C-alpha cells in the first residue's frame, strides 16, 4: 500500500519507531510527481534538492515525539511566500519573484519539520474557480483529466487527490479551498477569519482571505489546522485566542447535535445527483443521533454579487503595488506612466484585469455608495442570517458546490457562470465563519462535497461532526481513472 494512503498518525508512529524514514516519504512524493504530474500539472515549482536534504537530516538527527508533522511531505499554494523558493501567484508579473522570508503558516509547518515538496498551481492571484486562469499551466482533475480540479486552490487539491503529497495548504477567499476539495474528493477546511495568520499571504481580498489545510482525512486536517493556527504579531487581524487540540474532538459522538439545512442550499440550480448525495449524508447524520431542521438563509441569494463587488474592490487596492517598479515584471519603456501601463497590461491576465477594473469602478467617486457601500450592507445581512440560525443550531449542512467538476474550457469564457460556482461557499467568507468540505459520494463517477458550516471559532464542532460522518459513511473515495490509474 502506498504510504500516502495511511493517515498522519500512523505514518508519524512508523517514523518515530524507525519502521520508515523521512527519506522514504520524500522519495514517494517525488516518484509519484514524476509519474503523474505531467498529466495533472499540480506543481509549478519543485523543491527536490532541499527536500531530500531536510529528510536526510531528520533521518540522522530524529525529531521530537510531539512533532507529528515531522518528515511529512507538504505542498504549498503559490501565493504563500517561501524564502528561497519562487513564489509567482501563477502570474507572469511575479514569475521570477524570490521572497526573502516565509509566510507565518510556512514558518509554522517548518517548525514542525514538515518538508516542503514544492509550490502548487492556482488561479492567477487566486482569482478563479477552476485553475484555468493560471498563467503557466491548467491543472487537471485526477478523477478525470478532461475536467477542472476547481479553484483557486486547484493545484493543492489535485496534488492531494493524486497522491503526490500527504497534504497541502490552500487559501479560501470565496470557496477556494472547499470547492476544489469537493471537486477532487478530499477534505478542505476554511477556518474562521483570524484563526490563521495572513502574514506572507499575497493579498487578494484582505477581509476575506484565509489559509487552510487540504488533506485526505478529517483527522489529518485537524492536526494541520492546529499547527498553522494562532496569534501572530505580524498580523493585526489574527485572533488572540487559545488554539484547541482539534484532534481531541474526534470522538465519533454527535448525539443531540443540532443540524440546520437551509432550504436555499437544496433549491433551484443544484444538480439532482448532488442533492441526492447530500440528502443521504443528512440521513446518515440523523442515524448518528443528530437532530435535523430545515431553516432559511434568505439573503444568501445576494451573496455572489455582494462578494464580487467587495472582493474586486479590495483586489483593486491590493494589486496596485504590482507596478513594475519594486519587483516583478517591468516593461521596457522610457516613460514612467507608460511603464506602469505596459507592465500591468503584460503582467496580469484577463480575469485579474477584469476584477481590478470592476473594483476600481465600484470604489470610484459617485459609485461608492451605490455599489461598495450597498454590498457591505448586504454582507451584514448575510452575517445576521447565520447568527440567527446559530442561536438554535450547532452546524449548518448542505452541498459545497451546485455541480460536480465541469470540463476544462466549458465555462472559462462565461464569467457569470464561473462566479455562480461559488454560490454555496461565498456566504461563509462574507460572514467570516468556518466551514469544511468532505466527500460524501459520487455523481456520475465524480466526487460530491458535503459542506458543514460552524459558529465563529467553532472548528472543533465541525471536525467532530465531519469525522463522525466520515467514519460511518461506508466508502473511501479514490480516483478510479485519469492520472490515478498509473
mmCIF file of N, CA, C and O in Angstrom, residues 8-9 68-69 218-228 245-248 250 463:
data_model
loop_
_atom_site.group_PDB
_atom_site.id
_atom_site.type_symbol
_atom_site.label_atom_id
_atom_site.label_comp_id
_atom_site.label_asym_id
_atom_site.label_seq_id
_atom_site.Cartn_x
_atom_site.Cartn_y
_atom_site.Cartn_z
ATOM 1 N N UNK A 8 -1.849 10.443 8.962
ATOM 2 C CA UNK A 8 -0.719 11.152 9.551
ATOM 3 C C UNK A 8 -0.248 10.486 10.845
ATOM 4 O O UNK A 8 0.954 10.331 11.070
ATOM 5 N N UNK A 9 -1.171 10.095 11.708
ATOM 6 C CA UNK A 9 -0.794 9.486 12.988
ATOM 7 C C UNK A 9 -0.031 8.191 12.766
ATOM 8 O O UNK A 9 1.018 7.947 13.375
ATOM 9 N N UNK A 68 4.300 15.976 15.187
ATOM 10 C CA UNK A 68 3.600 14.968 14.396
ATOM 11 C C UNK A 68 3.773 15.181 12.893
ATOM 12 O O UNK A 68 3.655 14.256 12.103
ATOM 13 N N UNK A 69 4.082 16.403 12.478
ATOM 14 C CA UNK A 69 4.272 16.664 11.059
ATOM 15 C C UNK A 69 5.699 16.394 10.600
ATOM 16 O O UNK A 69 6.000 16.506 9.407
ATOM 17 N N UNK A 218 -10.261 13.723 7.679
ATOM 18 C CA UNK A 218 -10.622 14.755 8.654
ATOM 19 C C UNK A 218 -9.584 14.830 9.768
ATOM 20 O O UNK A 218 -9.209 15.914 10.218
ATOM 21 N N UNK A 219 -9.105 13.680 10.226
ATOM 22 C CA UNK A 219 -8.122 13.671 11.304
ATOM 23 C C UNK A 219 -6.844 14.399 10.892
ATOM 24 O O UNK A 219 -6.319 15.234 11.643
ATOM 25 N N UNK A 220 -6.332 14.113 9.706
ATOM 26 C CA UNK A 220 -5.137 14.796 9.231
ATOM 27 C C UNK A 220 -5.385 16.302 9.149
ATOM 28 O O UNK A 220 -4.511 17.116 9.476
ATOM 29 N N UNK A 221 -6.574 16.674 8.705
ATOM 30 C CA UNK A 221 -6.932 18.080 8.587
ATOM 31 C C UNK A 221 -6.882 18.778 9.941
ATOM 32 O O UNK A 221 -6.382 19.906 10.063
ATOM 33 N N UNK A 222 -7.392 18.104 10.962
ATOM 34 C CA UNK A 222 -7.408 18.678 12.310
ATOM 35 C C UNK A 222 -5.995 18.940 12.823
ATOM 36 O O UNK A 222 -5.713 19.991 13.421
ATOM 37 N N UNK A 223 -5.099 18.000 12.599
ATOM 38 C CA UNK A 223 -3.710 18.191 13.041
ATOM 39 C C UNK A 223 -3.034 19.345 12.302
ATOM 40 O O UNK A 223 -2.297 20.135 12.899
ATOM 41 N N UNK A 224 -3.289 19.457 11.011
ATOM 42 C CA UNK A 224 -2.634 20.501 10.233
ATOM 43 C C UNK A 224 -3.179 21.882 10.603
ATOM 44 O O UNK A 224 -2.411 22.847 10.723
ATOM 45 N N UNK A 225 -4.499 21.998 10.823
ATOM 46 C CA UNK A 225 -5.041 23.297 11.227
ATOM 47 C C UNK A 225 -4.491 23.723 12.585
ATOM 48 O O UNK A 225 -4.165 24.894 12.791
ATOM 49 N N UNK A 226 -4.390 22.784 13.515
ATOM 50 C CA UNK A 226 -3.838 23.122 14.824
ATOM 51 C C UNK A 226 -2.420 23.686 14.690
ATOM 52 O O UNK A 226 -2.050 24.639 15.378
ATOM 53 N N UNK A 227 -1.647 23.126 13.775
ATOM 54 C CA UNK A 227 -0.270 23.568 13.585
ATOM 55 C C UNK A 227 -0.189 24.992 13.061
ATOM 56 O O UNK A 227 0.649 25.787 13.509
ATOM 57 N N UNK A 228 -1.053 25.363 12.121
ATOM 58 C CA UNK A 228 -0.918 26.670 11.464
ATOM 59 C C UNK A 228 -1.722 27.779 12.142
ATOM 60 O O UNK A 228 -1.592 28.947 11.770
ATOM 61 N N UNK A 245 -6.849 21.627 20.811
ATOM 62 C CA UNK A 245 -6.302 20.389 20.246
ATOM 63 C C UNK A 245 -7.444 19.743 19.467
ATOM 64 O O UNK A 245 -8.249 18.980 20.002
ATOM 65 N N UNK A 246 -7.520 20.089 18.189
ATOM 66 C CA UNK A 246 -8.686 19.707 17.394
ATOM 67 C C UNK A 246 -8.880 18.195 17.315
ATOM 68 O O UNK A 246 -10.014 17.711 17.290
ATOM 69 N N UNK A 247 -7.786 17.462 17.268
ATOM 70 C CA UNK A 247 -7.921 16.004 17.139
ATOM 71 C C UNK A 247 -8.634 15.387 18.338
ATOM 72 O O UNK A 247 -9.254 14.317 18.219
ATOM 73 N N UNK A 248 -8.570 16.056 19.493
ATOM 74 C CA UNK A 248 -9.252 15.539 20.683
ATOM 75 C C UNK A 248 -10.772 15.575 20.533
ATOM 76 O O UNK A 248 -11.493 14.895 21.264
ATOM 77 N N UNK A 250 -12.387 14.497 18.007
ATOM 78 C CA UNK A 250 -12.825 13.447 17.091
ATOM 79 C C UNK A 250 -13.280 12.217 17.862
ATOM 80 O O UNK A 250 -12.674 11.144 17.808
ATOM 81 N N UNK A 463 -15.141 19.582 13.098
ATOM 82 C CA UNK A 463 -14.311 18.383 12.995
ATOM 83 C C UNK A 463 -15.002 17.183 13.629
ATOM 84 O O UNK A 463 -14.932 16.059 13.114
#
